[in-house]
PDB file of C-alpha atoms and ligand atoms in Angstrom:
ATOM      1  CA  UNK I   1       0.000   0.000   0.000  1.00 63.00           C
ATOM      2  CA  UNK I   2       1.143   3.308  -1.214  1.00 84.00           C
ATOM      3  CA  UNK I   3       1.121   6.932  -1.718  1.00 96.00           C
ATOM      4  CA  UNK I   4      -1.535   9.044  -3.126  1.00 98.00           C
ATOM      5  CA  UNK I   5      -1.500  12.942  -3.302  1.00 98.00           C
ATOM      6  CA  UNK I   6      -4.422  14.865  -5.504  1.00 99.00           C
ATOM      7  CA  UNK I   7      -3.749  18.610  -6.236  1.00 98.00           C
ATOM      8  CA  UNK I   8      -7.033  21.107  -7.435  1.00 98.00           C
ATOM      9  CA  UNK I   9      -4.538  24.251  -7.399  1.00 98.00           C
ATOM     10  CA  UNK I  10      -3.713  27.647  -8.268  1.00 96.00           C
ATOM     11  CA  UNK I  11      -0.186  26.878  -9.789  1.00 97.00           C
ATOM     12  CA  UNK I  12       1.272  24.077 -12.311  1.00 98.00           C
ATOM     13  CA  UNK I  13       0.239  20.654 -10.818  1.00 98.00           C
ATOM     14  CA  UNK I  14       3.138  18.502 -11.899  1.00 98.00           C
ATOM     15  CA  UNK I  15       5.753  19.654  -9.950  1.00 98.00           C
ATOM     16  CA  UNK I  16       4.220  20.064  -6.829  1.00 98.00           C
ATOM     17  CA  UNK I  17       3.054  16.528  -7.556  1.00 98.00           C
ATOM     18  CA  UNK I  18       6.737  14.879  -7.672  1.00 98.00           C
ATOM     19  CA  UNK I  19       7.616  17.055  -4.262  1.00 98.00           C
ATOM     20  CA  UNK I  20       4.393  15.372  -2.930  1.00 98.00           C
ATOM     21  CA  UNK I  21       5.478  11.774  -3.566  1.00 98.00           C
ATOM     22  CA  UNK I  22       9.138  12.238  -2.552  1.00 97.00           C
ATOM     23  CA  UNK I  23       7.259  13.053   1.282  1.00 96.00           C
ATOM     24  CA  UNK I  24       5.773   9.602   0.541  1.00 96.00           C
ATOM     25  CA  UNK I  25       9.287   7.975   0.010  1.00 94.00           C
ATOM     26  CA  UNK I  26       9.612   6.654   3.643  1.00 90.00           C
ATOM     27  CA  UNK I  27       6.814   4.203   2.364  1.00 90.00           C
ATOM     28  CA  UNK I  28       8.734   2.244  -0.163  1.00 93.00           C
ATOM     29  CA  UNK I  29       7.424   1.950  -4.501  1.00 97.00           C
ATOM     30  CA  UNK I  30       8.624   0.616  -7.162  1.00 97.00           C
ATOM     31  CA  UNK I  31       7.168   2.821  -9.573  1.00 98.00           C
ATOM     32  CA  UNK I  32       5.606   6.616 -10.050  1.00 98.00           C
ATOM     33  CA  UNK I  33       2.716   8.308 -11.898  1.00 98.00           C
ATOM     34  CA  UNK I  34       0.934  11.099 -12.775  1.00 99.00           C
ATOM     35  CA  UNK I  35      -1.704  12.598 -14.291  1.00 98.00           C
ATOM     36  CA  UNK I  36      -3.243  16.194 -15.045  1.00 98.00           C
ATOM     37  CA  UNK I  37      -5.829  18.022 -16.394  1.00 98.00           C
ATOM     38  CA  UNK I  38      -4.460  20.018 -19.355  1.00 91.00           C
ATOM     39  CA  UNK I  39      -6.361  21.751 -21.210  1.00 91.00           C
ATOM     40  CA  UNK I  40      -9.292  19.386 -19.722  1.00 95.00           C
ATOM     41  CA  UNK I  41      -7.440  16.706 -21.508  1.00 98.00           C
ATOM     42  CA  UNK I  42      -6.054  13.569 -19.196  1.00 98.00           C
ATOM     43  CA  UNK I  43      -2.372  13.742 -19.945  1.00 98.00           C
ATOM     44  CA  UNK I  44      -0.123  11.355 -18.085  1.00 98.00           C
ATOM     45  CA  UNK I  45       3.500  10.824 -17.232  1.00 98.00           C
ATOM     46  CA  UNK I  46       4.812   7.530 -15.386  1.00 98.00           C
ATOM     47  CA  UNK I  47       8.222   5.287 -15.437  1.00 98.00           C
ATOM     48  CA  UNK I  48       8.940   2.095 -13.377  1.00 98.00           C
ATOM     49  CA  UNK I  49      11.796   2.385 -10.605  1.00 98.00           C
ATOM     50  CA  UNK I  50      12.991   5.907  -8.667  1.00 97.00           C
ATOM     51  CA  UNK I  51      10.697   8.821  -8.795  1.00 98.00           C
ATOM     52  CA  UNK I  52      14.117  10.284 -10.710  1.00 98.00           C
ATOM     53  CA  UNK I  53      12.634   8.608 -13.384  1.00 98.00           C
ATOM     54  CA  UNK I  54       9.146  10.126 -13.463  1.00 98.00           C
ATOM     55  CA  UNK I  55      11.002  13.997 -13.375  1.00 98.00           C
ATOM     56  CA  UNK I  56      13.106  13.069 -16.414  1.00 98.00           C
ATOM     57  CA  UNK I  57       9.711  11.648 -17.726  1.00 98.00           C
ATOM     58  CA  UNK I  58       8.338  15.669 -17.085  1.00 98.00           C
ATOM     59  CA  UNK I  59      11.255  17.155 -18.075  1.00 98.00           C
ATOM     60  CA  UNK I  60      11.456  15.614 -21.390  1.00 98.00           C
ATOM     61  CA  UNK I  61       7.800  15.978 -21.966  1.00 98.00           C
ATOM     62  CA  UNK I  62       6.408  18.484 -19.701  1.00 97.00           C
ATOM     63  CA  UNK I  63       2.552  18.788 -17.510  1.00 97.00           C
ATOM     64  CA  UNK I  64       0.649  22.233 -18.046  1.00 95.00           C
ATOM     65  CA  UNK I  65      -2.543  22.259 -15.822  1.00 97.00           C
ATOM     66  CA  UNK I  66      -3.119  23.094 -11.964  1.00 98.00           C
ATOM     67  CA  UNK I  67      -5.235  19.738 -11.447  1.00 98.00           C
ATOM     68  CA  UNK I  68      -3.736  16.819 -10.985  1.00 98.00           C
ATOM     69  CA  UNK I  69      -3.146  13.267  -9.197  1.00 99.00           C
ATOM     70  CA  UNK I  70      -0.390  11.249  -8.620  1.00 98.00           C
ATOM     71  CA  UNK I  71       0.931   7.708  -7.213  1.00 98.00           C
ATOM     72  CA  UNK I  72       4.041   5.997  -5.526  1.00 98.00           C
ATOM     73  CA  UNK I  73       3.027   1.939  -6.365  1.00 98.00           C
ATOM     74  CA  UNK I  74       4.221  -1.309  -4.377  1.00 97.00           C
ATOM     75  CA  UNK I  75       2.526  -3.453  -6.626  1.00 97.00           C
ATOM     76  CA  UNK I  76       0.187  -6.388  -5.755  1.00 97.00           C
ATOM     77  CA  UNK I  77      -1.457  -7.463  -9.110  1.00 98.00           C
ATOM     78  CA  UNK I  78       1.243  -7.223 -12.052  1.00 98.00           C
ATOM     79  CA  UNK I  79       4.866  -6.018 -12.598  1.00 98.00           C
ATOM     80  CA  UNK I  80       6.384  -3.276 -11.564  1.00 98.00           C
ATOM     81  CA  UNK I  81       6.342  -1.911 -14.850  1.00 98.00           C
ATOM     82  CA  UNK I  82       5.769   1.433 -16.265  1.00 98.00           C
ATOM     83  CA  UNK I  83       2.672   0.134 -18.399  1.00 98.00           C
ATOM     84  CA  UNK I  84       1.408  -0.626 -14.713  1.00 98.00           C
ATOM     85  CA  UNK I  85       1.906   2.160 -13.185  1.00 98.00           C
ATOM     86  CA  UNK I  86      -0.717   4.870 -11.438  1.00 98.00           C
ATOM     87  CA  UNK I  87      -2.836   6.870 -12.643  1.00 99.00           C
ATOM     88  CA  UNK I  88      -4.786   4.256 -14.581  1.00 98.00           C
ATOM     89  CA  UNK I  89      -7.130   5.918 -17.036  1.00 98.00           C
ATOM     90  CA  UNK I  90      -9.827   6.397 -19.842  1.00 98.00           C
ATOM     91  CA  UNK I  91     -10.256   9.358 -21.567  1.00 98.00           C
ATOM     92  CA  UNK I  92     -12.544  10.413 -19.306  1.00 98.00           C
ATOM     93  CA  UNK I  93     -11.203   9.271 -15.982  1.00 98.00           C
ATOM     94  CA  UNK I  94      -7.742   9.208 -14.430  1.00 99.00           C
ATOM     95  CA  UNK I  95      -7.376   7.186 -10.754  1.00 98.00           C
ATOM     96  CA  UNK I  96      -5.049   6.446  -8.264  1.00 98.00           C
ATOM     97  CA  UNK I  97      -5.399   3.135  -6.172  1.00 98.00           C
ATOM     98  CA  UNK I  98      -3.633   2.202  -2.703  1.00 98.00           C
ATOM     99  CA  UNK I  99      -5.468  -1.220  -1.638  1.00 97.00           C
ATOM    100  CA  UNK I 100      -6.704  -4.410  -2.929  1.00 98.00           C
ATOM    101  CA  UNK I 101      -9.624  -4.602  -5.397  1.00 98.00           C
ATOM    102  CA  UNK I 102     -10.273  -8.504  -4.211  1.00 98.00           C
ATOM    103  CA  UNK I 103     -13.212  -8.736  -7.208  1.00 98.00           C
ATOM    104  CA  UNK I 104     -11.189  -7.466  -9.911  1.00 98.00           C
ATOM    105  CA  UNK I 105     -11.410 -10.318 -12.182  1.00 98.00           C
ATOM    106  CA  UNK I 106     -15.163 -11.011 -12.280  1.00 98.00           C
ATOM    107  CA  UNK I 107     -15.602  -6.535 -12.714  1.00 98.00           C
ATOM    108  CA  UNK I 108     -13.078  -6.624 -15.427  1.00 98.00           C
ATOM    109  CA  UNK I 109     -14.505  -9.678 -17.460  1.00 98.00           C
ATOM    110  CA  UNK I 110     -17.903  -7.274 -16.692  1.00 98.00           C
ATOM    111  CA  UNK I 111     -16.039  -4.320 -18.593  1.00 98.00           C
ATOM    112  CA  UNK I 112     -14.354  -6.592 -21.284  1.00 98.00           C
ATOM    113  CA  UNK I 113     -17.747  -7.691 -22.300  1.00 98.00           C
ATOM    114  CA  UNK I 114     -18.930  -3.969 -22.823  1.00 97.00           C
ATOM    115  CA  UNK I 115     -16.302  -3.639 -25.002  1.00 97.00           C
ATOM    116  CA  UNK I 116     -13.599  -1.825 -22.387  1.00 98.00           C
ATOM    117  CA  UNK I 117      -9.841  -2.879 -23.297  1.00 98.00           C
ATOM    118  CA  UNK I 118      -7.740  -2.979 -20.614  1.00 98.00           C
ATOM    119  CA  UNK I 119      -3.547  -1.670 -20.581  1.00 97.00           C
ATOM    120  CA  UNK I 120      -2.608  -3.124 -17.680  1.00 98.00           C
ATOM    121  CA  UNK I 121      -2.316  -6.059 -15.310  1.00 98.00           C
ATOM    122  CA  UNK I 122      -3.557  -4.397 -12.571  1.00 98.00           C
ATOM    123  CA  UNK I 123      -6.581  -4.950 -10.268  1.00 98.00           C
ATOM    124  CA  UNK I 124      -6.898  -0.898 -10.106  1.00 98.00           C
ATOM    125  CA  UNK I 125      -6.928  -0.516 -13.287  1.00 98.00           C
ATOM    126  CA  UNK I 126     -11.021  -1.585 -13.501  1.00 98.00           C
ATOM    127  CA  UNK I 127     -11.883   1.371 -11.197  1.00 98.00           C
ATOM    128  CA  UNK I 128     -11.607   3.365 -13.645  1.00 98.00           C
ATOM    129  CA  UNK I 129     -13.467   1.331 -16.324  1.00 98.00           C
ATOM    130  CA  UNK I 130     -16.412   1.350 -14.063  1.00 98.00           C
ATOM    131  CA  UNK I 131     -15.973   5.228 -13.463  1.00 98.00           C
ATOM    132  CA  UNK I 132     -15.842   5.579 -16.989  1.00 98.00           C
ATOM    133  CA  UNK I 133     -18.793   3.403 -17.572  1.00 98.00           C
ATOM    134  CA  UNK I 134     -20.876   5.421 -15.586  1.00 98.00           C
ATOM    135  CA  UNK I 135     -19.688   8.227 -17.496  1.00 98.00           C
ATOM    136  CA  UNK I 136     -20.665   7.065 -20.821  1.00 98.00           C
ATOM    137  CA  UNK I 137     -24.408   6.392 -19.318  1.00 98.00           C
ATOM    138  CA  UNK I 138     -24.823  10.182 -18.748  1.00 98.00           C
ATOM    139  CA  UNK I 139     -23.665   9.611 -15.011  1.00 98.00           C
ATOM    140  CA  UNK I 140     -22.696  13.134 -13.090  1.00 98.00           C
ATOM    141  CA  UNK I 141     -18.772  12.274 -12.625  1.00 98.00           C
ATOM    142  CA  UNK I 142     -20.167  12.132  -8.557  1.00 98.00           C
ATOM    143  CA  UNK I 143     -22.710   9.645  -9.703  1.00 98.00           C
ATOM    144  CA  UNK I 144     -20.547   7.953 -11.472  1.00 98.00           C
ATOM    145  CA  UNK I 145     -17.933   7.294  -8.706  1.00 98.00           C
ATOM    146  CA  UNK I 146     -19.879   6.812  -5.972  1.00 98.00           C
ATOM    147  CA  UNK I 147     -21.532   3.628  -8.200  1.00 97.00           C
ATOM    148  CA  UNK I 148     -18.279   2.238  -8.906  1.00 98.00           C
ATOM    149  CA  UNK I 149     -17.386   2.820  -5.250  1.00 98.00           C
ATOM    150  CA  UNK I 150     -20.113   0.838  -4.563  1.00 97.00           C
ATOM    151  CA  UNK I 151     -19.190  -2.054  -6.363  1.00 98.00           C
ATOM    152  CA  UNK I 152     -15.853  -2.466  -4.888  1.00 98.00           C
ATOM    153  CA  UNK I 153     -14.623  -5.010  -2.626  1.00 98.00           C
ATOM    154  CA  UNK I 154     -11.131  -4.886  -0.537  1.00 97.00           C
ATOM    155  CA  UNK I 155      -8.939  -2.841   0.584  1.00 96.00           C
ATOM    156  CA  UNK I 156      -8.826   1.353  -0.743  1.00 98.00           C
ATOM    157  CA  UNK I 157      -7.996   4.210  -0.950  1.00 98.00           C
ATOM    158  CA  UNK I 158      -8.855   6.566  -4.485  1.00 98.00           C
ATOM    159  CA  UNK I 159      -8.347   9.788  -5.866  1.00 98.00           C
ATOM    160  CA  UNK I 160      -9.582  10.950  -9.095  1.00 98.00           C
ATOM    161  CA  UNK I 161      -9.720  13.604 -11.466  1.00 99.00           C
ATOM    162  CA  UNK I 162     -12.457  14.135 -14.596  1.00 98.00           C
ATOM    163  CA  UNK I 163     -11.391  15.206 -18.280  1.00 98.00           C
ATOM    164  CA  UNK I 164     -13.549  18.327 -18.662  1.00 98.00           C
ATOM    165  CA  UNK I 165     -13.958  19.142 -14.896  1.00 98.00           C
ATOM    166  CA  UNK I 166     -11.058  21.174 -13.872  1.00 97.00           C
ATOM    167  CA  UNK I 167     -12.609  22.100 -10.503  1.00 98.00           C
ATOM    168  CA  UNK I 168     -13.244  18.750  -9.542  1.00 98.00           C
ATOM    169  CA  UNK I 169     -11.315  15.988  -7.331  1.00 98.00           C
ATOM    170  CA  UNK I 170     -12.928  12.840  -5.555  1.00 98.00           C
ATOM    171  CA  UNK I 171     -11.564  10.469  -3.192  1.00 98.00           C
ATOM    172  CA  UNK I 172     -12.711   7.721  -1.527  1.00 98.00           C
ATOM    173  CA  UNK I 173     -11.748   5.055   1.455  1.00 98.00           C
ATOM    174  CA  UNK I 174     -12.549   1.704   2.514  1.00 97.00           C
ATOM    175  CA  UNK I 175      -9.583  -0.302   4.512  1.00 95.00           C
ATOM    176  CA  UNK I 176      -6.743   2.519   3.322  1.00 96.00           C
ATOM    177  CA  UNK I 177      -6.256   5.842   4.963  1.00 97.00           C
ATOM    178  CA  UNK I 178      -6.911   9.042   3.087  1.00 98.00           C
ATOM    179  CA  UNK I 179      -7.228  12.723   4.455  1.00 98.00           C
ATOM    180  CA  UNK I 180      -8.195  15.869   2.359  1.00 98.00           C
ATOM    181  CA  UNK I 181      -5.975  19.335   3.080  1.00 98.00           C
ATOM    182  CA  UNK I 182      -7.522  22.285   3.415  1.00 98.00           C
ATOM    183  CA  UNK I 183      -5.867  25.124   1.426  1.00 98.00           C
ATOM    184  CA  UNK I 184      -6.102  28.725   0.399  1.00 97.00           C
ATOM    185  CA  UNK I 185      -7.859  28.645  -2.157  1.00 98.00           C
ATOM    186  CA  UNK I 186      -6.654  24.999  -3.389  1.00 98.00           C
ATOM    187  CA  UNK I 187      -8.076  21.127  -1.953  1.00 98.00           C
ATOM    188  CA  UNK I 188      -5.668  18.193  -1.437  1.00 98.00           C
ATOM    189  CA  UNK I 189      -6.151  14.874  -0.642  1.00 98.00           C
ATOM    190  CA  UNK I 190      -3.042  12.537   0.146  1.00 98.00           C
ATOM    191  CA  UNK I 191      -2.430   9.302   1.237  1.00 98.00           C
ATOM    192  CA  UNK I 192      -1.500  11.016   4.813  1.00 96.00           C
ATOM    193  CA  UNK I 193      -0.861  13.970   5.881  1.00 97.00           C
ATOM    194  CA  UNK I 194       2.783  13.886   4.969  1.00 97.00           C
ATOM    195  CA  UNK I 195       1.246  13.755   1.121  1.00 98.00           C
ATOM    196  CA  UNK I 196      -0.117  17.133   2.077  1.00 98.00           C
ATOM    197  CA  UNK I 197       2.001  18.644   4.111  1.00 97.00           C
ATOM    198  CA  UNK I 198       4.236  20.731   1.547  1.00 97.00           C
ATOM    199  CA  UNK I 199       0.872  22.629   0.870  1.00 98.00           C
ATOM    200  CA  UNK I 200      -1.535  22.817   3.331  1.00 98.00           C
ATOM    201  CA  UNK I 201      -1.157  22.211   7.656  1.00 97.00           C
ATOM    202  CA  UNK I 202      -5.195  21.803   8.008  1.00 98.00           C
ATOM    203  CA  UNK I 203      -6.354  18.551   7.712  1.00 98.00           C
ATOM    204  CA  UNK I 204      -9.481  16.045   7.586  1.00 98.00           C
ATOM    205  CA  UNK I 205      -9.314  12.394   8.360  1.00 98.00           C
ATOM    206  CA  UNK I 206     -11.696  10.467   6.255  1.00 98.00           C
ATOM    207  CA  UNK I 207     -13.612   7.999   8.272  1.00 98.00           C
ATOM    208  CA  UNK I 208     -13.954   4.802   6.723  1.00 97.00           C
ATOM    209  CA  UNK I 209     -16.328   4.690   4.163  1.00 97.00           C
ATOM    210  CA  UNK I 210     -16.395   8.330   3.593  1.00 98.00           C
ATOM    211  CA  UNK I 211     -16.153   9.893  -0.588  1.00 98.00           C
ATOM    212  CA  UNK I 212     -15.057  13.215  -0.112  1.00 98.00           C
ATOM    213  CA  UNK I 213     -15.807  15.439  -2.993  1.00 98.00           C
ATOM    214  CA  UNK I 214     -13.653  18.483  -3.845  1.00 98.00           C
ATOM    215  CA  UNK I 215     -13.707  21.527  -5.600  1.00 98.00           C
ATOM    216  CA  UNK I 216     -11.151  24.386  -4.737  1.00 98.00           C
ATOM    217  CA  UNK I 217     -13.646  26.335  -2.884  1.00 98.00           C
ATOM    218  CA  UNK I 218     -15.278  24.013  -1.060  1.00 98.00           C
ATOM    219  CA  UNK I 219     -15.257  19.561   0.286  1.00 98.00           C
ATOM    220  CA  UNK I 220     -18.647  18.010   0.593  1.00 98.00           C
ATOM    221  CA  UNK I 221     -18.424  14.398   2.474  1.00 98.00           C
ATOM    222  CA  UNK I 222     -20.459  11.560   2.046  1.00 98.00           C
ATOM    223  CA  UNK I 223     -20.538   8.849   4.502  1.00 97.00           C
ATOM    224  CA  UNK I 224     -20.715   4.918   4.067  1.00 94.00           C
ATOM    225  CA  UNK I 225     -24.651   5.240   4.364  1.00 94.00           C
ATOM    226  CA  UNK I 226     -24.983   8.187   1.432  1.00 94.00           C
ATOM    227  CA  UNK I 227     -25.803  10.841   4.096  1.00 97.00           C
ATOM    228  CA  UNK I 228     -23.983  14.010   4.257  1.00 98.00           C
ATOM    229  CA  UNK I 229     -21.180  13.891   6.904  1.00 98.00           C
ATOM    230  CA  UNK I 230     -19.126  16.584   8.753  1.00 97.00           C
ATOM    231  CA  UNK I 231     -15.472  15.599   9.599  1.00 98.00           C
ATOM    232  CA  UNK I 232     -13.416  18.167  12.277  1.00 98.00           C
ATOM    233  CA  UNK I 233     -10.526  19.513  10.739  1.00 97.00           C
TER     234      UNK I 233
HETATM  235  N1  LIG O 301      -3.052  -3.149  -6.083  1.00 61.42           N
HETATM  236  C1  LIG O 301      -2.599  -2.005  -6.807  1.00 61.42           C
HETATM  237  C2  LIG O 301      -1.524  -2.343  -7.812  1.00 61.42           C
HETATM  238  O1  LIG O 301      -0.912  -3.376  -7.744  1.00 61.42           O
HETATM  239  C3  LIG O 301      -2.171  -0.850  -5.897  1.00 61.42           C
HETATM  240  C4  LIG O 301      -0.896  -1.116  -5.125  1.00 61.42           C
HETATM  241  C5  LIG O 301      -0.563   0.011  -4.141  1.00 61.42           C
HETATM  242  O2  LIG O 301      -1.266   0.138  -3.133  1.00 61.42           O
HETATM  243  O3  LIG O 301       0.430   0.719  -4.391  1.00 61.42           O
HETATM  244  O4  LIG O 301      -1.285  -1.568  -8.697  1.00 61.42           O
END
C-alpha cells in the first residue's frame, strides 16, 4: 500500500506533484505516476523504478494544468512496470489506487464484455473502467464514482480527477487511509498527511467509508450510508 496525493490548485500541478510523492518515500514503490488536467485533456506521465525517473519523464515531456493526481506503487497485481503504473485511465477518468480490489477479475470480465480494453495487469486498473462506464451512461462524474465505489470489494484508498472538470477531485476510502488538506484557495487529498504537508497544515481524516468530494472552494463528504457527513478539521 502506497502513496496518493491529488492537487485542485492555483499553480502548475506537476511539480508540486513529484515534491508530494518524494514526502511519501519513507513508504517504499517501485514505480511513479501522474496525471493532469491540461487543457481538460487527461495527460499522463509515469516510469517504473525511482521517482528520478518520473522527473526526467516531465522534463522531457512536460505537464501544463493546476489539477492533478499522482501515485508511488508497491505493486500487488502485475509487474512493476511502467505500463502498470498509477494513474490508470480512460479518456474520461484518471485514478489512483492504494489497496486491494479482491473482485477485480469477475468486474473486469464485466467491462471486457462492454467492449472496455484494458492496458494493464492491474486490479486498479477496472476502477476506472467502471468510473468511466458510468460516465458514458450520462452519469454526473459524482454519480458515477460513488456507483463504482459501490461495487468495490477490498482494501482502498482513491483519488480521481475528470477530463472536462477542472474544478473537480474525488476520493474515496474503505480499509486505506486518506485525508483531504484544506488550502487557500486549493483542496488536497493525500495518502496522509505527509502527502499534504508541503501545501496545506489543516487537515481532515476520512472515516472509513467516507467519498469526499472536492472543488477548490469548497469539500462536501459523504458517509458509508450516502448521508452528508461533517469531519473536524
Ligand atoms: N493493487 C494495486 C496495484 O498493484 C495498488 C498497489 C498500491 O497500493 O500501491 O497496482
Amino acid at each position: 500500500m502506497c502513496g496518493i496525493i491529488g492537487i485542485l490548485g492555483g499553480a502548475p500541478a506537476a511539480p508540486r506533484l513529484v515534491e508530494s510523492l518524494k514526502r511519501l518515500e519513507y513508504r517504499g514503490y517501485d514505480s511513479a505516476g501522474v496525471a493532469v488536467l491540461d487543457g481538460g485533456a487527461i495527460s499522463r506521465r509515469r516510469a517504473a523504478g525511482k521517482i528520478r525517473n518520473l522527473e526526467l519523464e516531465l522534463a522531457n515531456a512536460p505537464l501544463a494544468g493546476a489539477a492533478g493526481i499522482g501515485h508511488t506503487r508497491w505493486a500487488t497485481h502485475g509487474a512493476p512496470t511502467t505500463q502498470n503504473a498509477h494513474p490508470h485511465a480512460t479518456d474520461k477518468v484518471a485514478i489512483v489506487h492504494n489497496g486491494i480490489i479482491e473482485n477485480f477479475r469477475a468486474l473486469r470480465e464485466e467491462l471486457a464484455r462492454a467492449g472496455h480494453t484494458f492496458d494493464s495487469e492491474t486490479d486498479s486498473e477496472v476502477i476506472a473502467h467502471l468510473i468511466s462506464a458510468g460516465l458514458d451512461k450520462g452519469l454526473t462524474p459524482e454519480a458515477a464514482a460513488l456507483n463504482a465505489v459501490a461495487r468495490l470489494e477490498g482494501a482502498f484508498a482513491i483519488a480521481c480527477i475528470f477530463a472536462g472538470h477542472d474544478d473537480l477531485l474525488i476520493g474515496a476510502r474503505k480499509g486505506s487511509p486518506l485525508v483531504v488538506g484544506l488550502g487557500d484557495g486549493e483542496m488536497f487529498l493525500g495518502s496522509d498527511a505527509i502527502a499534504v504537508s508541503p501545501f496545506t497544515a489543516k487537515v481532515i481524516y476520512l472515516d472509513e467509508g467516507d467519498v469526499a468530494v472536492l472543488t477548490r472552494a469548497k469539500v462536501r463528504i459523504i458517509d458509508v450510508h450516502g448521508a452528508p457527513a461533517e469531519r473536524p478539521v
